[in-house]
Coordinates of C-alpha atoms and ligand atoms in Angstrom, one line a residue:
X124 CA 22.1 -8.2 20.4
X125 CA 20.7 -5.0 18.7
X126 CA 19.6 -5.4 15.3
X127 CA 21.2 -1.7 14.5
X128 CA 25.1 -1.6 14.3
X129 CA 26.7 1.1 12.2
X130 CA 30.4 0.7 11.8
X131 CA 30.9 3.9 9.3
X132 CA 29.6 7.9 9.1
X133 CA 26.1 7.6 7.0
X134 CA 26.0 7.2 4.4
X135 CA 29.7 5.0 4.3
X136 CA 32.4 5.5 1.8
X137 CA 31.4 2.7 -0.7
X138 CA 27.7 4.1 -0.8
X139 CA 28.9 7.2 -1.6
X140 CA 31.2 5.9 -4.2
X141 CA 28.3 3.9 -5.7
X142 CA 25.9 7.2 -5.6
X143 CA 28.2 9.1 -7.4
X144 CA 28.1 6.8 -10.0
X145 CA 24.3 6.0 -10.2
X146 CA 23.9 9.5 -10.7
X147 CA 26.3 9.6 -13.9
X148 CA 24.7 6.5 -15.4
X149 CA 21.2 6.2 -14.0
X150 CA 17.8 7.7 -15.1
X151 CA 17.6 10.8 -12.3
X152 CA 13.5 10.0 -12.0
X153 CA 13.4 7.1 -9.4
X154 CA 13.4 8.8 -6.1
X155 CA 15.7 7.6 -3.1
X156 CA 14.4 7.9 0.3
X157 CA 18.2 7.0 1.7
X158 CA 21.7 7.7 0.1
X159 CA 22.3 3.9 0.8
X160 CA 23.4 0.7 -1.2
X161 CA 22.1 -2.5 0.2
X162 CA 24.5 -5.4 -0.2
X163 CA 22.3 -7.8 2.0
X164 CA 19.0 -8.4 3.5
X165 CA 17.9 -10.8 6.2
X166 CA 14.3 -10.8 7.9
X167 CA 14.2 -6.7 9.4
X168 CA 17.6 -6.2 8.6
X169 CA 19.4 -4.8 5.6
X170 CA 23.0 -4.5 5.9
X171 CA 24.5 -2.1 3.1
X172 CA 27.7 -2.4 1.2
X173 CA 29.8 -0.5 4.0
X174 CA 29.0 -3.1 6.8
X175 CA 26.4 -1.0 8.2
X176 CA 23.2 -2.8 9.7
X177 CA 19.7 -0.9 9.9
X178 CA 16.4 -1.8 10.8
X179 CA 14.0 -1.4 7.8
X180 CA 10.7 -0.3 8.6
X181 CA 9.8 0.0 5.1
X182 CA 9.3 -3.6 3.5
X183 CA 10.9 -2.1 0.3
X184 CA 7.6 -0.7 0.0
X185 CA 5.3 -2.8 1.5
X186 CA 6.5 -5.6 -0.3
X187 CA 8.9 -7.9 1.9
X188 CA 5.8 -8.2 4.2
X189 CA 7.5 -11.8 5.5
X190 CA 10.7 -9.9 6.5
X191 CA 13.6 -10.0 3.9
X192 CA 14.6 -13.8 1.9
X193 CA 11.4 -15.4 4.0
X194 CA 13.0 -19.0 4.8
X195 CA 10.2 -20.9 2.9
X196 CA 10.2 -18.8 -0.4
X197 CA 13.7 -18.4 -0.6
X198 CA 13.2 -22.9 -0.8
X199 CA 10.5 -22.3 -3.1
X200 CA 12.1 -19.9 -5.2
X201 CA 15.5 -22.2 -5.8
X202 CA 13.4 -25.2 -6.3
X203 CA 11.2 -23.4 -9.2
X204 CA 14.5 -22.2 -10.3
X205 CA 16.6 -26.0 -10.9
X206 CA 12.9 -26.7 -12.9
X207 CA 12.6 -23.2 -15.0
X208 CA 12.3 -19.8 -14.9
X209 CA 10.0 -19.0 -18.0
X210 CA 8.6 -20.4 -20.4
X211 CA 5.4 -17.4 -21.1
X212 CA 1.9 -19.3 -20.1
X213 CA 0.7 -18.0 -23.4
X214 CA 3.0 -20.3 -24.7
X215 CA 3.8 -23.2 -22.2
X216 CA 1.3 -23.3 -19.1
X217 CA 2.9 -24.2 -15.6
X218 CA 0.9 -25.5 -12.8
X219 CA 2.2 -22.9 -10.1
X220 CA 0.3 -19.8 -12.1
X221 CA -2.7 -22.2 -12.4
X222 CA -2.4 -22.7 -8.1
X223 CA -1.7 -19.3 -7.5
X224 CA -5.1 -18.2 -9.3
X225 CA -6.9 -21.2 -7.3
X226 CA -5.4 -19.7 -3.7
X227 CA -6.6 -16.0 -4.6
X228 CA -10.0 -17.0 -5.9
X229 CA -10.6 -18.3 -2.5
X230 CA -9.8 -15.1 -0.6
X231 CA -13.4 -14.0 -2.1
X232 CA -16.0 -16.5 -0.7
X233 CA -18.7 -13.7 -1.1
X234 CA -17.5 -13.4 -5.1
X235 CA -17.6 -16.7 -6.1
X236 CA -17.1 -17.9 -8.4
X237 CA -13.6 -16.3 -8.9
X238 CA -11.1 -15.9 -11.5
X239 CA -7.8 -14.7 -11.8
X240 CA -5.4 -12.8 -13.6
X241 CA -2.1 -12.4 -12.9
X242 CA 0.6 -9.8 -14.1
X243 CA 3.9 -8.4 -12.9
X244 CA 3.7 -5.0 -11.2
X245 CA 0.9 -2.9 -9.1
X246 CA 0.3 -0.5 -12.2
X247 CA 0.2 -3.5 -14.8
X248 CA -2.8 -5.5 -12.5
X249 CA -4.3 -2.0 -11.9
X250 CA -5.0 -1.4 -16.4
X251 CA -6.0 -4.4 -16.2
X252 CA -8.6 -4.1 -13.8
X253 CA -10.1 -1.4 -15.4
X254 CA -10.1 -3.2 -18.7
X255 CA -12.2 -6.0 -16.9
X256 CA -14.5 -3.3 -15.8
X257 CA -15.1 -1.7 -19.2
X258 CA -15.6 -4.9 -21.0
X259 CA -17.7 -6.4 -18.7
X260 CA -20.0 -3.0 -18.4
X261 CA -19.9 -1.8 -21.8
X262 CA -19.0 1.8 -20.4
X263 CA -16.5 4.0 -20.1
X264 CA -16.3 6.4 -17.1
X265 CA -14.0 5.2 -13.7
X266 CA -13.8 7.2 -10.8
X267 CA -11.4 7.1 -8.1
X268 CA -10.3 9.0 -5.7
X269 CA -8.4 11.7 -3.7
X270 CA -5.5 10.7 -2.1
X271 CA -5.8 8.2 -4.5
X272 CA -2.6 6.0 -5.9
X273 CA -2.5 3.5 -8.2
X274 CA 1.0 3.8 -10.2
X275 CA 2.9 5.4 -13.1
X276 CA 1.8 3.9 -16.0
X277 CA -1.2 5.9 -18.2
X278 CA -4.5 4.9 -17.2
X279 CA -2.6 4.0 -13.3
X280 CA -1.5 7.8 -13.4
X281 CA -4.8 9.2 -14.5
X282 CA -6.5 7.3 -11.5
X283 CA -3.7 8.9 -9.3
X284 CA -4.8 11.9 -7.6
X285 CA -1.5 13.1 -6.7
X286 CA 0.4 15.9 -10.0
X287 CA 3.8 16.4 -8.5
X288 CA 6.1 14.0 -8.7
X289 CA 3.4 11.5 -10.8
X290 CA 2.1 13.3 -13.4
X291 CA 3.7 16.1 -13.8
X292 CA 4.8 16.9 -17.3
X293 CA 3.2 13.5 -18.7
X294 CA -0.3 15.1 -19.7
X295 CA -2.5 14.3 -21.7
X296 CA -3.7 11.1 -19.8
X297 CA -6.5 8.7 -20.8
X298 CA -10.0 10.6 -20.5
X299 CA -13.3 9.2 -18.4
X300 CA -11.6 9.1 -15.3
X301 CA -13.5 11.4 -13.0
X302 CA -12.1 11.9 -9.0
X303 CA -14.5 11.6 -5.8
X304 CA -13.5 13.0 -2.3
X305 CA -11.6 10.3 -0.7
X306 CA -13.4 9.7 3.5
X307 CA -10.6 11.7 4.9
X308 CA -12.0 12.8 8.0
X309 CA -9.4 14.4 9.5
X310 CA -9.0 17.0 6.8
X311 CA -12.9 17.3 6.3
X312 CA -14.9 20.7 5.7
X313 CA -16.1 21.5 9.0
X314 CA -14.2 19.1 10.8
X315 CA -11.9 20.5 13.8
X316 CA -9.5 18.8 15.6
X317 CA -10.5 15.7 17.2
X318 CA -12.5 13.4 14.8
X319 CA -10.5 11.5 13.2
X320 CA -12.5 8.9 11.7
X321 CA -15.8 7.6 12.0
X322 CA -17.0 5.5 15.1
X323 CA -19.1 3.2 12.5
X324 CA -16.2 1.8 11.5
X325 CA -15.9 -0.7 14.3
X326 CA -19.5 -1.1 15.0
X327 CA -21.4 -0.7 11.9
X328 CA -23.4 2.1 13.1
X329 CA -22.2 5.9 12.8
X330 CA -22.7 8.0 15.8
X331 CA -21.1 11.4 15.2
X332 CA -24.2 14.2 15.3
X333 CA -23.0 14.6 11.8
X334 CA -22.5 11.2 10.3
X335 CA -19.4 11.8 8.1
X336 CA -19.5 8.4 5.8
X337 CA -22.9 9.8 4.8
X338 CA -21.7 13.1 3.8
X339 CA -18.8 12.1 2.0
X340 CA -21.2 9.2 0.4
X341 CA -23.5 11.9 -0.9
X342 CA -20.7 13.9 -1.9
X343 CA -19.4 10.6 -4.3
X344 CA -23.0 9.7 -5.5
X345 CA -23.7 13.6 -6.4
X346 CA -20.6 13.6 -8.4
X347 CA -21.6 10.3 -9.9
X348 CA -25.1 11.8 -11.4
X349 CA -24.3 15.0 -12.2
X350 CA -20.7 15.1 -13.6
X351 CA -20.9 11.2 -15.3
X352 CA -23.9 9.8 -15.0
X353 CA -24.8 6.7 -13.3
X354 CA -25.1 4.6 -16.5
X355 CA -22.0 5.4 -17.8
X356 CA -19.8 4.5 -15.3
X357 CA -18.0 1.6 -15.7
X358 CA -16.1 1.0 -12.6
X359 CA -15.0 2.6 -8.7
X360 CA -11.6 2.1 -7.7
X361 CA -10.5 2.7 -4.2
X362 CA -7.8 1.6 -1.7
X363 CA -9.8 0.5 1.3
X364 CA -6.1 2.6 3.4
X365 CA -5.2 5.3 1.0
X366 CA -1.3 4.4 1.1
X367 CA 0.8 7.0 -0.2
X368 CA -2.1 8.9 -0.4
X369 CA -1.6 9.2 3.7
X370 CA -2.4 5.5 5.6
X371 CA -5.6 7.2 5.6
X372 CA -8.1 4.3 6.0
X373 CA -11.5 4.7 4.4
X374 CA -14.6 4.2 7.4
X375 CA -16.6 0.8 6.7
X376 CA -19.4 2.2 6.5
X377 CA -18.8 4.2 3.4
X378 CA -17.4 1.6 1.6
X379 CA -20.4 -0.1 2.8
X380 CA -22.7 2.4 1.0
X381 CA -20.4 2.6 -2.0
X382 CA -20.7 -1.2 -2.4
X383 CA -24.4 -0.9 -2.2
X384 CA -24.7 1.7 -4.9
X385 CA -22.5 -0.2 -7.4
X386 CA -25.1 -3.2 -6.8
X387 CA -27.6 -0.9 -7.7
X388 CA -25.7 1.0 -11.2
X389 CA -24.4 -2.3 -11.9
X390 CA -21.2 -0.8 -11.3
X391 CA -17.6 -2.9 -11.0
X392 CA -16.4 -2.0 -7.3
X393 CA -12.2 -2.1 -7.7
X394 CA -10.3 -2.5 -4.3
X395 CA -6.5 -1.7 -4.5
X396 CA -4.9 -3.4 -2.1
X397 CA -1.6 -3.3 -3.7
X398 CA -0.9 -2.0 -0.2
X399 CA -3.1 -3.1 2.0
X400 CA -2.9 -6.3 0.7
X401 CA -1.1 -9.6 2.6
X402 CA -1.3 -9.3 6.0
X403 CA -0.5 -5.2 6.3
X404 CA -3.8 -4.4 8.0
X405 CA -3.8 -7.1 10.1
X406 CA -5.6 -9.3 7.8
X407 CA -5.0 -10.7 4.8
X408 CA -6.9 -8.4 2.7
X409 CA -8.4 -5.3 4.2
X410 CA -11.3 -6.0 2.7
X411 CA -11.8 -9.4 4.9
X412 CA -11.7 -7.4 8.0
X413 CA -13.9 -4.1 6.3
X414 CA -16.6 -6.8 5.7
X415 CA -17.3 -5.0 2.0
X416 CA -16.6 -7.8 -1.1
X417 CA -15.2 -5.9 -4.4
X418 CA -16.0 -7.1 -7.8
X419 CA -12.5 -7.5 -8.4
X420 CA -9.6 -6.6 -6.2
X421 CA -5.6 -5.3 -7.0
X422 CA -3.1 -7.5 -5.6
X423 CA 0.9 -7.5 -6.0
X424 CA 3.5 -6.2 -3.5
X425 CA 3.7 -8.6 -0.6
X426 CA 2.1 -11.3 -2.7
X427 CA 5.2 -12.4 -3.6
X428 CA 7.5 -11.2 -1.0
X429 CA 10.0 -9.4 -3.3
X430 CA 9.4 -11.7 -6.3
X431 CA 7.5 -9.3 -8.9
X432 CA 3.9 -10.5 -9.3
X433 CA 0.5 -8.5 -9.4
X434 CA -2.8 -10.0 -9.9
X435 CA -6.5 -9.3 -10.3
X436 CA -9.0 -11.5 -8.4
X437 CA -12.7 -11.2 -8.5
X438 CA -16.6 -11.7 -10.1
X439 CA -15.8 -14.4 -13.0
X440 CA -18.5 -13.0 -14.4
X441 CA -16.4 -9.7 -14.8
X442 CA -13.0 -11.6 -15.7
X443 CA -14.4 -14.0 -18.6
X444 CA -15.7 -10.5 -20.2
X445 CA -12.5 -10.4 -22.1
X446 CA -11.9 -13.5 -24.6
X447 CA -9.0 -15.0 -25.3
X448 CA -6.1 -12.8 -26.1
X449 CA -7.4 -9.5 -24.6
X450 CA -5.1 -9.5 -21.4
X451 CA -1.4 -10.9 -21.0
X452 CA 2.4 -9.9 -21.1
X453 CA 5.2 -11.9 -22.0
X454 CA 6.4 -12.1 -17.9
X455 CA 2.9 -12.0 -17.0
X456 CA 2.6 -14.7 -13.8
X457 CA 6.6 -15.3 -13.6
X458 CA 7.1 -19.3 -12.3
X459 CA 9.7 -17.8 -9.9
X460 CA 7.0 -15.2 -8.9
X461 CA 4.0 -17.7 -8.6
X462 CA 6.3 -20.2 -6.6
X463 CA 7.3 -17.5 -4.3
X464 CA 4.2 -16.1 -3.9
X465 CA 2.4 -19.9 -3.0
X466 CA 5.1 -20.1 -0.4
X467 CA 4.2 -16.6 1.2
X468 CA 0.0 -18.1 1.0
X469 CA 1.4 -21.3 2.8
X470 CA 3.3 -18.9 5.6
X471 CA -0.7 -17.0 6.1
X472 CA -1.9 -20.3 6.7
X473 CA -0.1 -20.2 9.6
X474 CA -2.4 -18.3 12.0
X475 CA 0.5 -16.7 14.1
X476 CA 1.5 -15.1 11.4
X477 CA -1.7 -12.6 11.5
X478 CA -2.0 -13.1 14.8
X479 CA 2.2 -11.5 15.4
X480 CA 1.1 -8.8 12.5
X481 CA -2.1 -7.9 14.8
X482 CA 0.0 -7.6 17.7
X483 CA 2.4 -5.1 16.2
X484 CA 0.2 -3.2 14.7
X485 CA -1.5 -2.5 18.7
X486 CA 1.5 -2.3 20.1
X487 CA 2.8 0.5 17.1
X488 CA -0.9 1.9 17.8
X489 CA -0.4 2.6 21.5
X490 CA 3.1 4.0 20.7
X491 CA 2.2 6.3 17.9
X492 CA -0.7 7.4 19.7
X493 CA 1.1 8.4 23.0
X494 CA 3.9 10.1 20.6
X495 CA 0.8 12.2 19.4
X496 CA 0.0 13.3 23.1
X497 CA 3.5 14.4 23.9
X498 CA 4.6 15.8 20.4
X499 CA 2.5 19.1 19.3
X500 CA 4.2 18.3 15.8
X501 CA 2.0 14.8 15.6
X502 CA -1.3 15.9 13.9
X503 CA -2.8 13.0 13.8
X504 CA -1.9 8.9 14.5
X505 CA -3.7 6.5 12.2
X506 CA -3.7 3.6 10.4
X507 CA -5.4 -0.5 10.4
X508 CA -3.8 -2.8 11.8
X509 CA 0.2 -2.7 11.8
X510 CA -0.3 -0.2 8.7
X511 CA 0.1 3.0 10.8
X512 CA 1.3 6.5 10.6
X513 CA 1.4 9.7 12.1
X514 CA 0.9 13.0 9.9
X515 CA 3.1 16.0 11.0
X516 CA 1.7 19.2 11.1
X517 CA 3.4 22.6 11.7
X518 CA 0.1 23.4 13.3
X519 CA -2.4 22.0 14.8
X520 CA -5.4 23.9 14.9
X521 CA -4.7 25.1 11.2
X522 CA -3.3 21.3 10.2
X523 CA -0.4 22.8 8.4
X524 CA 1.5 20.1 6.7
X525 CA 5.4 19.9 7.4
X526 CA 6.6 18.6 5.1
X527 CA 10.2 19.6 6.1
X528 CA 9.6 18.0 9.7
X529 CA 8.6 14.5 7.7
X530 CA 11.7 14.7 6.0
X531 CA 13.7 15.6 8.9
X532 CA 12.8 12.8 10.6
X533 CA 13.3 10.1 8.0
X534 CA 16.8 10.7 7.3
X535 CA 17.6 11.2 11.0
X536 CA 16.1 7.7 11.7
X537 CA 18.5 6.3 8.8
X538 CA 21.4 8.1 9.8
X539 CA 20.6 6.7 12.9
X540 CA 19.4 3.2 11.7
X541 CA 16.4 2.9 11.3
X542 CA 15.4 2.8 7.6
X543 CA 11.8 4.9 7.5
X544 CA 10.1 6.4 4.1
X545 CA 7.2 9.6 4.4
X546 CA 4.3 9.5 1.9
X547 CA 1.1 12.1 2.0
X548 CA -0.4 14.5 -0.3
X549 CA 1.4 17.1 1.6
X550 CA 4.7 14.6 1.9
X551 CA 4.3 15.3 5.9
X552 CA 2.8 11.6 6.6
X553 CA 5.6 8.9 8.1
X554 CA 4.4 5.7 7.6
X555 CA 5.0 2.6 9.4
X556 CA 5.8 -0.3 6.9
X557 CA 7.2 -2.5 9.6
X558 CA 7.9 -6.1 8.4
X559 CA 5.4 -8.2 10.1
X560 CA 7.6 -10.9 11.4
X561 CA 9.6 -8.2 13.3
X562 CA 9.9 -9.0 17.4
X563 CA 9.0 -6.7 19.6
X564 CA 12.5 -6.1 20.4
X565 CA 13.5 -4.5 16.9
X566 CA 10.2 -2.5 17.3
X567 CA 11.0 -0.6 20.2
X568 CA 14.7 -0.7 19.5
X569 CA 13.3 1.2 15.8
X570 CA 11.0 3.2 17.2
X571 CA 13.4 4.1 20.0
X572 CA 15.5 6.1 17.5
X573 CA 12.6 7.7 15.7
X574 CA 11.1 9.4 19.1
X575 CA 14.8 11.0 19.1
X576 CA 14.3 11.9 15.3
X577 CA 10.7 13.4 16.8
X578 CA 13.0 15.0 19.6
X579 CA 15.8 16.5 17.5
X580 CA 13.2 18.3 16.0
X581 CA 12.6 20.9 18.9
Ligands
PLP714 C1 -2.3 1.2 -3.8 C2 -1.3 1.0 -4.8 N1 -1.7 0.7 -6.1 C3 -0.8 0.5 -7.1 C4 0.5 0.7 -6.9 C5 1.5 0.5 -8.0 O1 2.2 -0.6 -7.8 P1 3.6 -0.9 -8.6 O2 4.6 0.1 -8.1 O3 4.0 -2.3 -8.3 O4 3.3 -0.6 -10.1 C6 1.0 1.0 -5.6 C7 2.4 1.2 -5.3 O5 2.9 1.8 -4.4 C8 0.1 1.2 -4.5 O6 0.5 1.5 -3.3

């Protein structure tokens, strides 16, 4: 049976009904990629309040990485739930945050020993990194990077590289945060068309005539000396796949060489992988498969599968910097959250799991990648693992974003079924955020209606 049924015009009357009201009583900032109204959500399916059933290829952002109400966590989550649902561990500890920080820690051989810090949302874990950093270093200055995101609260927003919609209007931000070039390689100076990332990144060696993780190195350590100072900076943030940045995913080696200068500035190194993280590359952090330990990395979204927990994870020596009292939040490692989110590291220990995300993410490779050959609009396909996209361009030798064609595209696939979201500097990017539990069936039955999205554009 196909996973796509649509009974009503899109969006159906009861959406509509419900829009028209959220937009009388509701805060007009969150954006809405569809007009719809979800009323239930099983595995790759969400079926909305008119009956309609679509194929998400979002994960509600990268989060329901297990496919909607996951079997296991939706057991572990009613079972925490007949026990309690809060009691604050700075008031009453509860083994399941104590487990949850055990589980991380060992994500990071090459770190130990680990600690762990766990709060609710991406932004939340993301301050809180950078508080690790500066009290563990004594100084100040962070850099991230372009294309960077890392969420909407202060110090998250200053470290996000994109103004409008972020941070438009919300000046001034916290100061010492200083922005390198992000490895984008595609839209390099001096690069045309074809390269689109470095060759090193799958061999360890680069073998362009121009070797492009160099040049973007020396471009990040020039910065570093002449704009900060290498003494004064207290931490390096970066998302080893810039996410809404573009699913543009940063070479090895270059993280390789900014790893190795950290080492020597005595420098945090800061991985985001709020989006990256649980089994979206293909591992289950990026970093595992980029061979390049952080000091601490960024974890919430699929950690949890839907449940809202973030955490930090990394060099104890960094984490016991702050004494007690200097981190926390009343909902800070939810017992709901933790339960769900040992559930979801109990489904990764299954190795099918990674091994069914690996395969979607070759099989969403070949496709995109073929889509690229036969649509002049298709800039560039890209991505790790099952995180992929392709960027749309209005040109290709000039690598005009179309923004326009991006957006085109999404709402055809949902008013065709297929539940899509864009992201990108430039907006044009359409990222792939299948669940990773999706058959192969669903994936060609989505993707199906998005070549006819690429189609209907002419
Ligand atoms: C890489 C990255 N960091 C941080 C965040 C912020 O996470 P949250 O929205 O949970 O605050 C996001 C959210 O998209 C993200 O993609």
């Amino acid at each position: 049976m196909a996973s796509i049924q649509l009974q009503t015009a899109i969006p159906g009357p009861r959406s509509r009904e419900l829009f028209a009201t959220r937009e009388q009583q509701v805060a007009p900032g969150p954006f809405h990629t569809t007009p719809l109204v979800a009323a239930h959500a099983e595995g790759a399916v969400i079926t909305d309040v008119d009956g309609n059933r679509f194929l998400d290829f979002t994960s509600g952002i990268g989060v329901t990485n297990l496919g909607h109400r996951d079997p296991a966590v939706m057991v572990a989550v009613a079972k925490q739930a007949e026990q309690f649902v809060h009691t604050s561990i700075n008031v009453v500890a509860y083994a399941g945050y104590i487990q949850v920080a055990e589980r991380l820690n060992a994500l990071l051989p090459e770190a130990a020993p680990c600690k762990t810090f766990l709060a609710n949302s991406g932004a939340e874990a993301v301050e809180n990194a950078v508080k690790f950093a500066r009290a563990a270093t004594g100084r100040q200055a962070v850099i991230a990077f372009e294309h960077g995101y890392h969420g909407r609260t202060y110090m998250a927003m200053a470290l996000t590289a994109k103004a409008h919609p972020y941070k438009s209007g919300f000046a001034p931000f916290p100061a010492e945060v200083y922005r390198a070039a992000y490895p984008d390689f595609y839209r390099w100076p001096g690069v045309a068309g074809e390269v689109g990332s470095c060759p090193g990144a799958s061999d360890g060696t680069c073998q362009l005539s121009r070797c492009l993780c160099r040049e973007a190195f020396a471009a990040f350590a020039e910065m570093a000396r002449a704009q900060i100072g290498e003494a004064n900076v207290a931490a390096v943030i970066i998302e080893p796949v810039a996410g809404e940045g573009g699913f543009i995913p940063a070479p090895a080696p270059f993280l390789r060489m900014l790893r190795e200068w950290c080492d020597e500035h005595g420098v945090v190194l800061i991985f985001d992988e709020v989006q990256t993280g649980f089994g979206r590359t293909g591992s289950l952090l990026a970093c595992q498969q980029l061979g390049v330990t952080p000091d601490l990395v960024v974890m919430a979204k699929g950690l949890a599968n839907g449940l809202p927990l973030s955490a930090v994870t990394g060099r104890a020596a960094v984490i016991d910097a702050v004494g007690l009292g200097g981190v926390g939040g009343t909902y800070c490692g939810n017992p709901l959250a933790c339960a769900a989110a040992l559930a979801v590291l109990d489904r990764f220990d299954d190795p099918s799991v990674l091994a069914h995300a690996q395969q979607l993410g070759k099989r969403l490779k070949q496709r995109l990648e073929a889509w690229a050959e036969r649509f002049p609009v298709i800039g560039q396909a890209r991505g790790l693992g099952p995180m992929r996209a392709i960027e749309l361009v209005s040109d290709r030798e000039s690598k005009t974003p179309d923004k326009a064609a991006a957006q085109a595209v999404v709402r055809y696939a949902y008013e065709h079924g297929v539940i899509l979201m864009a992201c990108g500097t430039h907006g044009n990017v359409l990222r792939f955020l299948v669940p990773l539990t999706l058959d192969f069936e669903q994936l060609d039955e989505g993707l199906a209606v998005i070549e006819n999205g690429l189609k209907s554009l002419g």
